[in-house]
Each structure stands twice: as structure tokens, then as C-alpha cells.
mmCIF file of C-alpha atoms and ligand atoms in Angstrom:
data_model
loop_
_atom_site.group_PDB
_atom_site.id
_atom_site.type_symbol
_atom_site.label_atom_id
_atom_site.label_comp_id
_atom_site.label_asym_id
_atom_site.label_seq_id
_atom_site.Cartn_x
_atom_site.Cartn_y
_atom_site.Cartn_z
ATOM 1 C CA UNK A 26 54.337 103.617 148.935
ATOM 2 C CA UNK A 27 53.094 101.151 145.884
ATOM 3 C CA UNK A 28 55.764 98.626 145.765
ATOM 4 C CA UNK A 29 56.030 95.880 143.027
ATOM 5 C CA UNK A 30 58.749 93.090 143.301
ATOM 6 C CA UNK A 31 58.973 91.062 139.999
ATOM 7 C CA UNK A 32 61.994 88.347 139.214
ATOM 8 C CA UNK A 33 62.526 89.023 134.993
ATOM 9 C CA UNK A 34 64.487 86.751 132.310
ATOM 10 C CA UNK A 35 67.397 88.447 130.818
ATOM 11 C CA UNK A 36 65.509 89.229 127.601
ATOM 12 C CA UNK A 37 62.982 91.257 129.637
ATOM 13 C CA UNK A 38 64.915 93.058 131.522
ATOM 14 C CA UNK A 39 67.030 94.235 128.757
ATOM 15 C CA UNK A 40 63.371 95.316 127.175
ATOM 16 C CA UNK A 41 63.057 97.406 130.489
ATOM 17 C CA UNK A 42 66.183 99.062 130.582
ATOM 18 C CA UNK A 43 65.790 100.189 127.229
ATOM 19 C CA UNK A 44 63.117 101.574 127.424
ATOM 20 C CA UNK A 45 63.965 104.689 129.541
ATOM 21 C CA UNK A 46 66.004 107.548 128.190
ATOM 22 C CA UNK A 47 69.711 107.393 129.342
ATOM 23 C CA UNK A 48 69.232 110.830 131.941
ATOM 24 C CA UNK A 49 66.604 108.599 133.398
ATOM 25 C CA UNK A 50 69.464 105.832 135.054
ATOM 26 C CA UNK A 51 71.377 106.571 137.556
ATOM 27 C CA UNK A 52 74.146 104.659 139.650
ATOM 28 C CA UNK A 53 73.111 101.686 140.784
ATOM 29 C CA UNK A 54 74.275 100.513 144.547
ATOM 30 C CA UNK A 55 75.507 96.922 145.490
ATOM 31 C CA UNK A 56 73.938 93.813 143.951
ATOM 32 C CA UNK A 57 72.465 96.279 141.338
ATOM 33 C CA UNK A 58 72.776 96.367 137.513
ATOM 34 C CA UNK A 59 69.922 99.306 137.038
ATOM 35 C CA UNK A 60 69.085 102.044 139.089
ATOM 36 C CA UNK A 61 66.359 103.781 136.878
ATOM 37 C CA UNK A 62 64.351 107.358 138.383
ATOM 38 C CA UNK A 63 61.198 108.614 136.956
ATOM 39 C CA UNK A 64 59.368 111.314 138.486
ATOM 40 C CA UNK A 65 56.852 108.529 139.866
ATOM 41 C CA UNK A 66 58.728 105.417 140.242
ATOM 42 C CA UNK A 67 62.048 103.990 140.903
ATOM 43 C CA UNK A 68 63.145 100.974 139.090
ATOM 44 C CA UNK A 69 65.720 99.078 141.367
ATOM 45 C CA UNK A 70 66.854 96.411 138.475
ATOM 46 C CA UNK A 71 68.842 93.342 140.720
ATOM 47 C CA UNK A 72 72.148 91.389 140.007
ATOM 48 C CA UNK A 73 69.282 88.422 140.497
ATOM 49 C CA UNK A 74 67.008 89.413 138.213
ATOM 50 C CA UNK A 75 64.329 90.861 140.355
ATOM 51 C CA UNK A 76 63.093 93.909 139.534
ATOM 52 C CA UNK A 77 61.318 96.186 142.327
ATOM 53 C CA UNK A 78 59.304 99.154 141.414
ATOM 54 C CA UNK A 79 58.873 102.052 143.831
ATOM 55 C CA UNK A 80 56.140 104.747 143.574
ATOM 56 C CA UNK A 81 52.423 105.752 142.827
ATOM 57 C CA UNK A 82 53.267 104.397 139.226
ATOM 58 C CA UNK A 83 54.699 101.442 140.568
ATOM 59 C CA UNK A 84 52.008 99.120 139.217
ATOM 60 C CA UNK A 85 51.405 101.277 135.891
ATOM 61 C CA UNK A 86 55.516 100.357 135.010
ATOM 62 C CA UNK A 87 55.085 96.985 136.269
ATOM 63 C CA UNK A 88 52.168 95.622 134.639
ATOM 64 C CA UNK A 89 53.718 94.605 131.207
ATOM 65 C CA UNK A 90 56.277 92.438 132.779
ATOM 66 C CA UNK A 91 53.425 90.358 134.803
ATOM 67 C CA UNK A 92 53.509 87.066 133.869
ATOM 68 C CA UNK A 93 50.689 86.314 131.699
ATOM 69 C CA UNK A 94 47.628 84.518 133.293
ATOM 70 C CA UNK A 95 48.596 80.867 132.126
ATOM 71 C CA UNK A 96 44.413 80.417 131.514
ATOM 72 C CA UNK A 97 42.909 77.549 130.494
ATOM 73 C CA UNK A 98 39.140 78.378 131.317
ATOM 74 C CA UNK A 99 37.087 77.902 132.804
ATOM 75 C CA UNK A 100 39.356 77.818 135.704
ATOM 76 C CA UNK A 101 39.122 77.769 139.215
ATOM 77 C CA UNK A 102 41.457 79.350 142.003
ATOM 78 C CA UNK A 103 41.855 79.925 145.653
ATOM 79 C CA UNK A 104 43.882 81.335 148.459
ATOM 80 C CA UNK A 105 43.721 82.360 151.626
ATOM 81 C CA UNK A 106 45.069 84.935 154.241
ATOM 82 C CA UNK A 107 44.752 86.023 157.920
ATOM 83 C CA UNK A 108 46.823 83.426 158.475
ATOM 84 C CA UNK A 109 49.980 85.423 159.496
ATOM 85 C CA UNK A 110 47.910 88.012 161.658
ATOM 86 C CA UNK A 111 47.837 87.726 165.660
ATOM 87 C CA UNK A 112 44.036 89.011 165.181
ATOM 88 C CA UNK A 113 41.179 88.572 162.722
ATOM 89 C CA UNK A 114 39.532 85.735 161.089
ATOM 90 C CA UNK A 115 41.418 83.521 158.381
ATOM 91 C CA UNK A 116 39.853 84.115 155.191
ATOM 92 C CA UNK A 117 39.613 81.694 152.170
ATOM 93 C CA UNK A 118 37.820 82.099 148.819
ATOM 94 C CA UNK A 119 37.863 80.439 145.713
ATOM 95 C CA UNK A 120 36.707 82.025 142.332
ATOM 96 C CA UNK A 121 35.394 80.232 138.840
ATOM 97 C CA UNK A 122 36.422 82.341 135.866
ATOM 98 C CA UNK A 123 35.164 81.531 132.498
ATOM 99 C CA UNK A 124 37.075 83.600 129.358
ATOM 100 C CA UNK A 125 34.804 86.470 129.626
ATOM 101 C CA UNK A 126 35.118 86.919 133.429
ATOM 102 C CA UNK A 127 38.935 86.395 133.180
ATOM 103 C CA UNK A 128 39.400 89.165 130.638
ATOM 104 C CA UNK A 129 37.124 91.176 133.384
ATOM 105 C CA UNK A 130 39.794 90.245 135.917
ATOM 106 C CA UNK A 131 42.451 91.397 134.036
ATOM 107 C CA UNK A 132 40.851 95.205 133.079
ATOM 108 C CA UNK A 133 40.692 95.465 136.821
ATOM 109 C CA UNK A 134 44.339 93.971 136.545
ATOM 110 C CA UNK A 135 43.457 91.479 139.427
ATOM 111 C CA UNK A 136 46.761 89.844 141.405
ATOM 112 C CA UNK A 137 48.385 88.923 144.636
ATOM 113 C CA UNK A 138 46.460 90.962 147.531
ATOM 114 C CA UNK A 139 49.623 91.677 149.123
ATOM 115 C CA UNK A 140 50.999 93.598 146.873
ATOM 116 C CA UNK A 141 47.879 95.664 146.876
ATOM 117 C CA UNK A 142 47.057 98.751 148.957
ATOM 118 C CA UNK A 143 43.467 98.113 151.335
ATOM 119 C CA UNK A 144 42.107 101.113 149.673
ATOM 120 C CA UNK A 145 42.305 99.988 146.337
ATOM 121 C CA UNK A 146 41.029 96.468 147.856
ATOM 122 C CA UNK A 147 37.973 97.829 149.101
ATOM 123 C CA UNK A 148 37.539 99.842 146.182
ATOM 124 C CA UNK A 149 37.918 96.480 143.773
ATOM 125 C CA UNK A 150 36.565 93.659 145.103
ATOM 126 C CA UNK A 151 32.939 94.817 144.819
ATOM 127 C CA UNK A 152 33.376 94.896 141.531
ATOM 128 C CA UNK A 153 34.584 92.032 141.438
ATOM 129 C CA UNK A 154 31.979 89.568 143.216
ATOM 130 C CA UNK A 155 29.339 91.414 141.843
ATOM 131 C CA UNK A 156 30.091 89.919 138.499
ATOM 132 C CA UNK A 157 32.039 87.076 138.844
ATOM 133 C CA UNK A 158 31.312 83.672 140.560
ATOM 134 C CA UNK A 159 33.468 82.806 143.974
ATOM 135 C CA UNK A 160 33.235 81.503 147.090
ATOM 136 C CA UNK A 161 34.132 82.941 150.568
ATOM 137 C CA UNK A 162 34.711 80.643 153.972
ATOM 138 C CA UNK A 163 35.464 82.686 157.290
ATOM 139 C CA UNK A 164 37.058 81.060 160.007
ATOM 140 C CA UNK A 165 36.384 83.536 163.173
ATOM 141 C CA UNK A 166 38.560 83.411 166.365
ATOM 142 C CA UNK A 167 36.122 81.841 168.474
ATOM 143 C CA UNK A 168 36.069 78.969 166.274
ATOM 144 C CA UNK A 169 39.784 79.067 165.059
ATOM 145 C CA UNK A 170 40.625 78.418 169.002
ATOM 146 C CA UNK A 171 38.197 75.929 169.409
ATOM 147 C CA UNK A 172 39.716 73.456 166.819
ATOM 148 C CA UNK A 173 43.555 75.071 166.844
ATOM 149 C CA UNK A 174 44.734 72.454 169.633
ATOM 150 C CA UNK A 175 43.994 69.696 167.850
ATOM 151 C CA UNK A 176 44.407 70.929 163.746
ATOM 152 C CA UNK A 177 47.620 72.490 162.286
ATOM 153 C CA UNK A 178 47.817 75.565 160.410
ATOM 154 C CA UNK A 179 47.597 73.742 157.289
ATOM 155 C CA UNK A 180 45.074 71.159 157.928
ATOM 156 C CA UNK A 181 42.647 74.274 159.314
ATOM 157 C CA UNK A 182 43.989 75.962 155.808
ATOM 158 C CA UNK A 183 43.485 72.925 153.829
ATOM 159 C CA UNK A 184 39.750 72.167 155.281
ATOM 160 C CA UNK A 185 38.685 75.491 153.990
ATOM 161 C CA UNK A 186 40.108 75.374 150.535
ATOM 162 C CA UNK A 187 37.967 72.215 150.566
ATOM 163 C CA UNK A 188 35.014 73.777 151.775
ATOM 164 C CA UNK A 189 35.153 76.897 149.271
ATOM 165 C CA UNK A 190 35.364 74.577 146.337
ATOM 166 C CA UNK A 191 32.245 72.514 147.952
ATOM 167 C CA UNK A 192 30.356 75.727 148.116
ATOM 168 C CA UNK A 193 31.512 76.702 144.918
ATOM 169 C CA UNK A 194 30.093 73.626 143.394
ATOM 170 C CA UNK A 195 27.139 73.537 145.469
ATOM 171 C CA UNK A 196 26.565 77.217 143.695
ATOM 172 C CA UNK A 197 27.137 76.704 140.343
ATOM 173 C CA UNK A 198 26.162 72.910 139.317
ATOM 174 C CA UNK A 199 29.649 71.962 138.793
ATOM 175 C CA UNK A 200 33.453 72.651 138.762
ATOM 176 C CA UNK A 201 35.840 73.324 135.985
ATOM 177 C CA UNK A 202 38.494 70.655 134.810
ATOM 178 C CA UNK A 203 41.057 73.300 135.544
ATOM 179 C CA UNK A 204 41.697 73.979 139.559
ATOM 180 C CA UNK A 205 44.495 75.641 141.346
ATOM 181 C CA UNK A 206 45.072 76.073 144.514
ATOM 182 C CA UNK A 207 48.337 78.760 146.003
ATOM 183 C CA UNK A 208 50.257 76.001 147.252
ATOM 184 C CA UNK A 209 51.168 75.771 151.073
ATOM 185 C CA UNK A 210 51.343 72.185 151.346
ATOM 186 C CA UNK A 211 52.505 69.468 149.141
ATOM 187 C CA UNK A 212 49.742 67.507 146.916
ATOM 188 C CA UNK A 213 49.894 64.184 149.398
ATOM 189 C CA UNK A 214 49.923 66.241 152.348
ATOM 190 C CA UNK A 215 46.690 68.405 151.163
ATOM 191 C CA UNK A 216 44.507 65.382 150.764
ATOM 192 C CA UNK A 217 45.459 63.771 153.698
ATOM 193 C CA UNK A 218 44.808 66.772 155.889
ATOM 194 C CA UNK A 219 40.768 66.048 154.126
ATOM 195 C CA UNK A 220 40.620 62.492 155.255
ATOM 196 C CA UNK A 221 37.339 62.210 157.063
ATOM 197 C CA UNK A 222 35.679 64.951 155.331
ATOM 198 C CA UNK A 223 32.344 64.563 153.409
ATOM 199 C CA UNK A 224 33.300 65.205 150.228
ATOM 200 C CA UNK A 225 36.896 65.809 149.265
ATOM 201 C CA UNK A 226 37.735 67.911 145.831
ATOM 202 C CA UNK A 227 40.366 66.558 143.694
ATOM 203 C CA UNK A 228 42.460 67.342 140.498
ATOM 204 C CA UNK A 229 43.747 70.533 141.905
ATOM 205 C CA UNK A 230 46.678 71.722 140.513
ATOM 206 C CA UNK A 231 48.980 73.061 143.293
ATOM 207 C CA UNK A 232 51.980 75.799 142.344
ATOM 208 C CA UNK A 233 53.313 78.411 144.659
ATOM 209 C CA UNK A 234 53.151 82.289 143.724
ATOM 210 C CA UNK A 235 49.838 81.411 141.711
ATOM 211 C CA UNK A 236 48.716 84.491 142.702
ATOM 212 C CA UNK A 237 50.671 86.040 140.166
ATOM 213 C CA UNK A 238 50.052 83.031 137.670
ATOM 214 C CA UNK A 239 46.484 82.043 137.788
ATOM 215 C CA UNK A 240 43.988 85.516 137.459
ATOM 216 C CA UNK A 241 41.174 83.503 139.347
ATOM 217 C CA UNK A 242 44.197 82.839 142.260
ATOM 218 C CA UNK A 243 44.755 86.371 142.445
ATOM 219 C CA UNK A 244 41.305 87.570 142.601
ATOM 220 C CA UNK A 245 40.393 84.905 145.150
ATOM 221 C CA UNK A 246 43.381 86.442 147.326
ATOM 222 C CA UNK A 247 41.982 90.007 146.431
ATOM 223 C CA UNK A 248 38.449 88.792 147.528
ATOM 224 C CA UNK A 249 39.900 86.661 150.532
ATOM 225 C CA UNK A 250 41.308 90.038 152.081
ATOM 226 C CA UNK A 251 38.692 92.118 151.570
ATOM 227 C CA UNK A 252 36.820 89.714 153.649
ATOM 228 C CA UNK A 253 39.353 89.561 156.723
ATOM 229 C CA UNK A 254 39.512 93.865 156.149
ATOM 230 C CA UNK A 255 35.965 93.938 156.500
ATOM 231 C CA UNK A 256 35.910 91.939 159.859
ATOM 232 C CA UNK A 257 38.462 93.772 161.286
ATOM 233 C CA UNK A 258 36.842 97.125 160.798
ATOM 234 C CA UNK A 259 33.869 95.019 162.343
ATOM 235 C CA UNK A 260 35.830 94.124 165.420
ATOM 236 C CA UNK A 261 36.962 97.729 165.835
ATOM 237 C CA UNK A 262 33.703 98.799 165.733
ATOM 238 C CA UNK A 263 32.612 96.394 168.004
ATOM 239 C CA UNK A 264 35.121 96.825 171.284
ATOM 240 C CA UNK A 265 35.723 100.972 169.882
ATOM 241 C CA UNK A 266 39.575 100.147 169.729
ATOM 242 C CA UNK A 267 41.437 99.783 166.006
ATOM 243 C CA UNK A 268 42.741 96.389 165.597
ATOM 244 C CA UNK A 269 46.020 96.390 163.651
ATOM 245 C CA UNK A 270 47.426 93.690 161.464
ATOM 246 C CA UNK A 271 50.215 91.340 160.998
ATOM 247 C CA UNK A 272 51.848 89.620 164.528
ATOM 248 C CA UNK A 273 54.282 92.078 165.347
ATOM 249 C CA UNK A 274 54.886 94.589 168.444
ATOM 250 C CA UNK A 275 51.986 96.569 166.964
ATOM 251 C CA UNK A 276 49.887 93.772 167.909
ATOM 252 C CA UNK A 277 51.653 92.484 171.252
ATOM 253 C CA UNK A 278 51.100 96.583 172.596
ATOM 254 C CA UNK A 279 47.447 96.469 171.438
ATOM 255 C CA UNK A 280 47.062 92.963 172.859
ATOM 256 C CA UNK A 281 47.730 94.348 176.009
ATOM 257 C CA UNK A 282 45.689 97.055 176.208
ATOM 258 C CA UNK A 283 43.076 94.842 175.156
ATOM 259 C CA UNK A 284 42.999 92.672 177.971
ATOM 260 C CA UNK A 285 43.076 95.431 180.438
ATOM 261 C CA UNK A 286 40.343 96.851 178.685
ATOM 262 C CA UNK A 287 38.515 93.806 177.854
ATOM 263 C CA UNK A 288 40.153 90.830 180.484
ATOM 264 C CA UNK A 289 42.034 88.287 179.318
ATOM 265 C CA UNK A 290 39.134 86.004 178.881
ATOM 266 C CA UNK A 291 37.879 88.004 175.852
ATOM 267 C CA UNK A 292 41.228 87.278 173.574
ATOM 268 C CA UNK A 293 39.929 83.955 172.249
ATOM 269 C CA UNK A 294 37.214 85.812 170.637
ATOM 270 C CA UNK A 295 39.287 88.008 168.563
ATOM 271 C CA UNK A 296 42.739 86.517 168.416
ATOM 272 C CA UNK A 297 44.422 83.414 167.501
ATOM 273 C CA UNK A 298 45.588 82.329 170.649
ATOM 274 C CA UNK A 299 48.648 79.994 169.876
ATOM 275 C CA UNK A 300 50.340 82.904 168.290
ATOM 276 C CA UNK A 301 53.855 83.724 170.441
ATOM 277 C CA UNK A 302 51.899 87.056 170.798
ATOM 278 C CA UNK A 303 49.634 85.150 173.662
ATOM 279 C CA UNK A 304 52.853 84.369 175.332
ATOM 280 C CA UNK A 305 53.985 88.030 175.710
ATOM 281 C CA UNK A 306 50.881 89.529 177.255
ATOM 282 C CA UNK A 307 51.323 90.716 181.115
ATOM 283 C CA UNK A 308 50.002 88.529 183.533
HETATM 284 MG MG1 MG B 3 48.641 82.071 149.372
#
């Protein structure tokens, strides 16, 4: 079911409330101030602030409490995922938005891929890099295992940031003054996981949730996953077995039957090996 999860100020939430006829609330449980029940979407309104929205309306409701794309443009973003699932490649792309292209991005009411379903992903993102300039770097299994034992998580992550905006450049003459990247490192740390490289971006701005922030963030994220969805319905077709996300049982199960299927061997081509999944599998 569509979920949204939003934290509001006081002023907003009072906005919210208010706007829903009093049958509409009902009584909220612990931690809760709001409990609010529309046909198509529950409002659970949080002691905290946060404000989650349940339903096939879910995004419809939550829309006008988005925070507002901070834009400057043009304006550069990127993100990445894959990075949390046992299988697949890890997927970065970046995305250069000028004000026409961002006011594009927000009609298709672009933001955080996770908190998107894949069918409306796959239905999206065409639109999306038809029109609008990005970059895309895919970092397959194979390759992820090769250079794992001797790169961290973030220094892989950080490398192909780097190498989106290179491409990016190398695509479009030049880069805008205005760069953000979904933060999973600090600033220091970022550049010094690039020492060594060729050419090394810099003046990126670096803030967490910029997904939600930044509308070229959260269309890079949209176009990022769209990428690692395509690949695995690529590697299902491939070995005739459906490869499921995420690192949980679910995987460790299909992991298994895998390597009976496939021998052990075969893994490193389609999962990220130094995942405690690898350590589960029978011998
Ligand atoms: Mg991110």
C-alpha cells in the first residue's frame, strides 16, 4: 500500500488537521495526536510531528506538505541505490535540471525512489530521461566483487558519484554552480575517498534526505532505480529464476537455491559477496 512518511512544523500540521471534517478523525492510539480516515487514506498525525499517510491517495494528500524544491538552477543532483540489496548492481545517476526541466520534474512530482512503487518507476522514468539531461553509472556484481576487498561501501559509492558528474560534464560542456549530492559521507571524507582519481568534481553541496529537498536528487534516485529494476528483470531472465530485493531471508532462501541450481561459483556474478547473506548459504 502507498505509504508517505513526512515530519511537519506545528503550523502545518494544524493546516492538515483542519482541513478534514470532524466525522473524518477518529481516536488516535499511543504517541498520536491525529488519527484522520478517508475512504482512501489514513492520516496517522505523530506526538513527533511526523505525519504518515496510508492508501492509494497517499501521495495525492501528501503532496502539499512536500517540502518545496529549495532550486537554485541550474542544479545538479545525484544518488544512488542497490546498495542495501544482497543482489543486483549498485546504481548511481546524476541529473542537470535547468528551470524549465525542474518545473517538468515537479508535474511528474519527482522524489525519493523509495517511497515510490516499481510500477509507477517504470512507468516515470522514461519520461523522464527522455527529456531531461542525467547521467547513469552501473556497477555490476562481477565488478563490485572484484574491487569490494580492497574499497569500502562508500569509497565504491563515492567513485561513482564522481564518475556520473564526469560523464555528466563530458555530455553537456559543463556543470552548474549548484551541485548536491544525498549525503552518505561527510564532505572531507567524500574527497578523500577520490584521491587518485583523474579528475575529481568539487563544490558539491552535501545534505541528507535531499531526495526530498533537491527535485534533480530525487529524480536521479527515481532514474538510479529504474536502472538497478531493469537489471534485475535482466538477471531473471537470464538464469529463468526471479531475483528478489533487499538482504533479507527472501534473499538468503533464493541464494540457496541459486547455488544448487547454478554452483556456488556463479554468486559473484550476481551478488555482492561480502553481504552476511554469503555467510548463511549451505556448504
Ligand atoms: Mg541516497
Amino acid at each position: 500500500m502507498p505509504t508517505v512518511s513526512l515530519t511537519l512544523t506545528e503550523e502545518e500540521i494544524l493546516r492538515l488537521c483542519a482541513s478534514f471534517p470532524a466525522s473524518l478523525h477518529k481516536t488516535p492510539g499511543p504517541y498520536m495526536r491525529d488519527l484522520i480516515k478517508t475512504e482512501d487514506c489514513v492520516l496517522s498525525v505523530y506526538n513527533s510531528g511526523k505525519v504518515v499517510f496510508q492508501g492509494s491517495k497517499a501521495e495525492e494528500y501528501a503532496s502539499p506538505y512536500r517540502p518545496k524544491p529549495k532550486g537554485i538552477y541550474p542544479e545538479a543532483g545525484s544518488d544512488e541505490v542497490g546498495t542495501g540489496d544482497y543482489f543486483g548492481p549498485i546504481a548511481v545517476a546524476a541529473v542537470l535540471a535547468d528551470q524549465k526541466d525542474a518545473d517538468f520534474l515537479k508535474c511528474l512530482s519527482a522524489h525519493d525512489s523509495k517511497q515510490i512503487t516499481d510500477a509507477r518507476i517504470l512507468e516515470t522514468v522514461p519520461k523522464i530521461i527522455e527529456r531531461v539531461p542525467y547521467s547513469l553509472c552501473l556497477l555490476d556484481n562481477t565488478k563490485y566483487n572484484e574491487v569490494q576487498p580492497s574499497n569500502n561501501m562508500n569509497r565504491i559509492k563515492a567513485r561513482l558519484h564522481n564518475m556520473c558528474y564526469r560523464n555528466l560534464k563530458k555530455k553537456y560542456g559543463t556543470l552548474p554552480e549548484h551541485i548536491i549530492i544525498d549525503q552518505f559521507t561527510p564532505e572531507n571524507l567524500y574527497y578523500r575517498y577520490l584521491s587518485g582519481e583523474p579528475e575529481i568534481i568539487r563544490g558539491i553541496t552535501f545534505e541528507t534526505k535531499a531526495e526530498d529537498k533537491y527535485i534533480t536528487v530525487g529524480a536521479a534516485s527515481m532514474i538510479a532505480r529504474y536502472a538497478f529494476l531493469k537489471a534485475m528483470d535482466q538477471m531473471s531472465k537470464k538464469y529463468g529464476m526471479e531475483f528478489p530485493k533487499g538482504a533479507g531471508e527472501k534473499a538468503d532462501e533464493f541464494a540457496a537455491n541459486f547455488i544448487r541450481r547454478y554452483g556456488k561459483d556463479e554468486l559473484k556474478h550476481v551478488a555482492k559477496l561480502n553481504f552476511a547473506n554469503t555467510k548463511k548459504l549451505p556448504e
